[in-house]
Coordinates of C-alpha atoms and ligand atoms in Angstrom, one line a residue:
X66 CA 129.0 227.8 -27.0
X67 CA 130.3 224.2 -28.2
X68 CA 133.7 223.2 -27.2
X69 CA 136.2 224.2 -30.3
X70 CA 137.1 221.7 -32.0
X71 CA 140.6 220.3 -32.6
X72 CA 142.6 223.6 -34.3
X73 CA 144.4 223.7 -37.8
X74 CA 148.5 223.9 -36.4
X75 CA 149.1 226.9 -38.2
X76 CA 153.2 226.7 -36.8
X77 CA 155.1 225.4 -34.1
X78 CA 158.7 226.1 -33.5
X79 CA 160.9 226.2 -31.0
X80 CA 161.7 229.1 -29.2
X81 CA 163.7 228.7 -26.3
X82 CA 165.4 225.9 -23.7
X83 CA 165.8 227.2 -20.1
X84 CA 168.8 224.8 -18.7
X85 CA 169.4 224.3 -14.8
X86 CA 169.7 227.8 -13.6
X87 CA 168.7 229.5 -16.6
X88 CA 167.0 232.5 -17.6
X89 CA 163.4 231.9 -19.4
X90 CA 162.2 234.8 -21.6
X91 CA 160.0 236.9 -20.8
X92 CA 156.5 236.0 -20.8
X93 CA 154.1 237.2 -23.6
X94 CA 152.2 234.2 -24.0
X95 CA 149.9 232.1 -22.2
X96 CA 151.7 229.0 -21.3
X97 CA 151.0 225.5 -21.0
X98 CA 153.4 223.0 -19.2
X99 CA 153.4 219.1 -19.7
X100 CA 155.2 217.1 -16.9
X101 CA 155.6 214.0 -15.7
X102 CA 157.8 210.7 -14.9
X103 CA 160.8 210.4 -17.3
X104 CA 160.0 208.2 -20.3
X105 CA 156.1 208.4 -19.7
X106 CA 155.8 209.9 -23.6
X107 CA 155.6 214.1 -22.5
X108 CA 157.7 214.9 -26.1
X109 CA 155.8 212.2 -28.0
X110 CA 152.6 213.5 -26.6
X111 CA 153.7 216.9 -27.9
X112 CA 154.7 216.0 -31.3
X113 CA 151.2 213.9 -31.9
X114 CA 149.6 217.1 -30.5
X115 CA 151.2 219.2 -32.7
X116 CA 151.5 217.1 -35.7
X117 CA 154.8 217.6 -35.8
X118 CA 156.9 214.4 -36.4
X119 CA 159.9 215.9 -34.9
X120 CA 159.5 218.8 -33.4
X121 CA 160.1 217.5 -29.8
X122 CA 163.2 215.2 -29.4
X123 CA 162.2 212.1 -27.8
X124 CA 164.1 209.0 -27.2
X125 CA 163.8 204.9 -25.9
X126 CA 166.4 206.0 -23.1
X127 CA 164.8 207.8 -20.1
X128 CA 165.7 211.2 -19.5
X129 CA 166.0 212.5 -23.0
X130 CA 164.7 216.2 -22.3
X131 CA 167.1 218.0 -19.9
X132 CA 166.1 221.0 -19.8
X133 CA 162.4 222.7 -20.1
X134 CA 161.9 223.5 -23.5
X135 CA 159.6 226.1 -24.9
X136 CA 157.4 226.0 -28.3
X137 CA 156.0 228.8 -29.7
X138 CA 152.4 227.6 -31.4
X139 CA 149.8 229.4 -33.2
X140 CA 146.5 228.0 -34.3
X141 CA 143.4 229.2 -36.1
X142 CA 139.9 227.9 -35.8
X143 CA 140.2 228.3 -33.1
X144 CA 142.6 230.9 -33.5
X145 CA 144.9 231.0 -31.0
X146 CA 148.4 231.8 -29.7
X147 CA 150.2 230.0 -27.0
X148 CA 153.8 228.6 -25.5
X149 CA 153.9 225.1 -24.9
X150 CA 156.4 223.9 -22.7
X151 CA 157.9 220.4 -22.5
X152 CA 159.4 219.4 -19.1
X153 CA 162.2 217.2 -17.9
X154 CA 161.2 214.0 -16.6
X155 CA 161.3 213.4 -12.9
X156 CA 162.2 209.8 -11.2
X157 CA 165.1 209.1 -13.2
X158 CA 166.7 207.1 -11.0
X159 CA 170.5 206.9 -12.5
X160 CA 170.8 210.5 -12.3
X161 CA 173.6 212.0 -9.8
X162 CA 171.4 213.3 -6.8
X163 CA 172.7 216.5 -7.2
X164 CA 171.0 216.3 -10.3
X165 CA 168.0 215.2 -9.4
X166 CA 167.5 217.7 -6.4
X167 CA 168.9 220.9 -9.2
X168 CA 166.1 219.7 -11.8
X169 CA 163.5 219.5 -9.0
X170 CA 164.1 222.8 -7.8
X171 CA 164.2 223.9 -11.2
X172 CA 161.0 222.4 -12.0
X173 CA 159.3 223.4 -9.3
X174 CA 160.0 227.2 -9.3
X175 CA 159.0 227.2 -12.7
X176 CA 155.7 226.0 -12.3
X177 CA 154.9 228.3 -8.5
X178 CA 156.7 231.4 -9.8
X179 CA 156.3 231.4 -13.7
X180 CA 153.3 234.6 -14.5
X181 CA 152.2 233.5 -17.6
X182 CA 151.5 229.6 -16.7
X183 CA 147.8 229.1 -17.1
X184 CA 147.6 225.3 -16.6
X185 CA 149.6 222.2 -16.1
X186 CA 149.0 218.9 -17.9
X187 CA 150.4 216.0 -15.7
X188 CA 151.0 212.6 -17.5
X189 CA 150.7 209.4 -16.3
X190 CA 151.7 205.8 -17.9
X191 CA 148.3 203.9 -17.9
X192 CA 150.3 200.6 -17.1
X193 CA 152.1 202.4 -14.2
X194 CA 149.3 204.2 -12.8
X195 CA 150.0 207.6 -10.1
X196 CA 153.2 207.3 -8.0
X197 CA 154.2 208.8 -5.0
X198 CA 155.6 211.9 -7.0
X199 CA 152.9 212.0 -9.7
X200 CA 150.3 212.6 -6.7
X201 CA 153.2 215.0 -4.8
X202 CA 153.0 216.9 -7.9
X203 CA 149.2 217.0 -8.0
X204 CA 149.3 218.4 -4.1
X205 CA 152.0 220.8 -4.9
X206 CA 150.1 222.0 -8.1
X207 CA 146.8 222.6 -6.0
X208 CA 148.6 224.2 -3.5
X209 CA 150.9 226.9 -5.2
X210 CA 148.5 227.8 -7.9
X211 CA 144.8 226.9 -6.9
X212 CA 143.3 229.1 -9.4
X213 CA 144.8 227.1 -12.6
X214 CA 144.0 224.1 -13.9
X215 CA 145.3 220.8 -13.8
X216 CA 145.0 218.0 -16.5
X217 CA 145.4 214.5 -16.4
X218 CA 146.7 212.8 -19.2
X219 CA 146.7 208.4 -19.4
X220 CA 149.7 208.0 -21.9
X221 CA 150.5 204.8 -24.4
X222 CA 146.9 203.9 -24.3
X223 CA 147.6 201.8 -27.0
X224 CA 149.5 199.2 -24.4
X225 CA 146.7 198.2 -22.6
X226 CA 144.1 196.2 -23.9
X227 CA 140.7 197.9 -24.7
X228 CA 138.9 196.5 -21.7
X229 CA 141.5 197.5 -18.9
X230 CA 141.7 201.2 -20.2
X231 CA 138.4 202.5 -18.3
X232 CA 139.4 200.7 -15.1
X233 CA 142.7 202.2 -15.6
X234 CA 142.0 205.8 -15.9
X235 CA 139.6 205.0 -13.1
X236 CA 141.7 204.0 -11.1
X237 CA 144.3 207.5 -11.9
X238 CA 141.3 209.9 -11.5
X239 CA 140.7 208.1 -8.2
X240 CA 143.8 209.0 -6.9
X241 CA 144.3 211.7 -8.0
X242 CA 141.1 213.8 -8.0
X243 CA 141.7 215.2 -11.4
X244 CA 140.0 214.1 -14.4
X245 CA 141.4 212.2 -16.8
X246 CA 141.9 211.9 -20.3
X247 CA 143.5 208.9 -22.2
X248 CA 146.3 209.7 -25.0
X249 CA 147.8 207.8 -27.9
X250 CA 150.9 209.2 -29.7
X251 CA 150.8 206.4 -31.9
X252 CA 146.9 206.1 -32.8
X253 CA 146.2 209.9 -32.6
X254 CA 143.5 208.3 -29.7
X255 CA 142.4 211.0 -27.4
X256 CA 144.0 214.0 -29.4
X257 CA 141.0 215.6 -29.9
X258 CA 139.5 215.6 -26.6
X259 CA 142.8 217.1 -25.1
X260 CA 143.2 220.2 -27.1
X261 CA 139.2 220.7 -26.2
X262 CA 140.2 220.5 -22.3
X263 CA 143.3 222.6 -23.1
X264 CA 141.2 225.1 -25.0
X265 CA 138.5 225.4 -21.9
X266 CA 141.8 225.5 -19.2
X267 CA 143.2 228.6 -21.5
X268 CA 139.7 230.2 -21.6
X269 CA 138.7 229.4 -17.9
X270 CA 141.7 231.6 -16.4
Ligands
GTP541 N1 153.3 202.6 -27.7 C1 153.5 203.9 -27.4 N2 154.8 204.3 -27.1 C2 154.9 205.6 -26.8 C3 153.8 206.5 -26.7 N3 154.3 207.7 -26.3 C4 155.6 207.6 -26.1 N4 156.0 206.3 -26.4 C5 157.4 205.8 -26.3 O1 157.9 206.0 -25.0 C6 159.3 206.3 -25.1 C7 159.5 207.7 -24.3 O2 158.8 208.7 -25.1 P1 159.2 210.3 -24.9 O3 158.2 211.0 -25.6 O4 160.6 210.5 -25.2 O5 159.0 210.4 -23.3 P2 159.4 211.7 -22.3 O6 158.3 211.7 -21.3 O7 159.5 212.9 -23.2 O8 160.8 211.2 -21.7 P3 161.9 212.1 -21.0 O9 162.2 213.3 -21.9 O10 163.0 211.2 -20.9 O11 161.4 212.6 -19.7 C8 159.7 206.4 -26.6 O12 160.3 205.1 -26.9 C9 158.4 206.6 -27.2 O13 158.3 206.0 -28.6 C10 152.5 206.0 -27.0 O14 151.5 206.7 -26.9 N5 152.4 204.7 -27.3
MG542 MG1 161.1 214.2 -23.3

């Protein structure tokens, strides 16, 4: 069968915020999580993704999301029905570090405990390249749920010059062992080929 092709957003709306310590609903849906670094584009990302212009807050200042946020989204051709869930940022350094350590935790349960998780999509600046926590988050992924997918995702390809963005996501896929895929909120770039990889992740599990 041929990979589906980018859906028709039939809706997308909110549907729940889980702060530190908070209860998440219930799980009906298959999920999909997007993390990453603060300020690497995760709600921009969403928005393109969902053609939504602001359904996702984002913001110039690092940190903006502060607590995981959950979006209920159905699609049809293919027709589909799924929760995707935008994450706070990690490495936001002028946060208390009580803070920090609460949000990791947070985080972190989520993603080992949560039933109805089916993959996580980890995104990485393609002028920054994989840090120390990107690839600790990569490890901690395989480790606590071997079975489900993980996606890499080359933000604000639009940055870098045409000829460094191959040797960039290279150089990401290298160090990570994931594949990659390069993203755009801006140009749309890359779009397409993302909700095809999150389409095979939701079948695959
Ligand atoms: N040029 C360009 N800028 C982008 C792109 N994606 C995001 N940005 C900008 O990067 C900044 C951060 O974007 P957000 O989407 O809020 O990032 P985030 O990862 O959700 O940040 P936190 O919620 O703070 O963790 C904003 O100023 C965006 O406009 C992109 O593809 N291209
Ligand atoms: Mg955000």
């Amino acid at each position: 069968m041929p990979p589906p092709a980018p859906p028709v957003i039939h809706s997308a709306e909110f549907a729940f915020a889980a702060a530190l310590k908070g209860q998440l609903p219930p799980t009906t849906l298959p999920e999909i999580a997007f993390g990453g670094r603060s300020n690497v584009g995760k709600s921009s990302l969403l928005n393109a993704l969902l053609e939504r212009k602001n359904l996702v807050r984002t913001s110039k200042a690092p940190g903006a999301t502060r607590q995981i946020n959950m979006f209920r989204i159905k699609t049809s051709a293919p027709e589909a029905e799924l929760m995707v869930v935008d994450l706070p940022g990690y490495g936001y350094a002028a946060r208390s570090k009580t803070e920090r350590i609460g949000w990791g935790t947070l985080i972190e349960a989520y993603l080992e405990r949560r039933e109805s998780l089916e993959a996580l999509v980890l995104l990485i600046d393609i002028r920054r390249g994989p840090e120390e926590d990107d690839r600790q988050l990569v490890e901690f992924w395989k480790g606590a749920r071997p079975d489900k997918p993980i996606l890499l995702v080359a933000t604000k390809l639009d940055k870098l010059a045409l000829s460094k963005r191959k040797p960039a996501m290279t150089t990401i896929q290298k160090a990570c062992g994931v594949r990659v895929i390069g993203f755009s909120a801006i140009t749309g770039d890359g779009r397409e080929e993302l909700w095809r990889a999150l389409f095979l992740a939701l079948r695959s599990t």
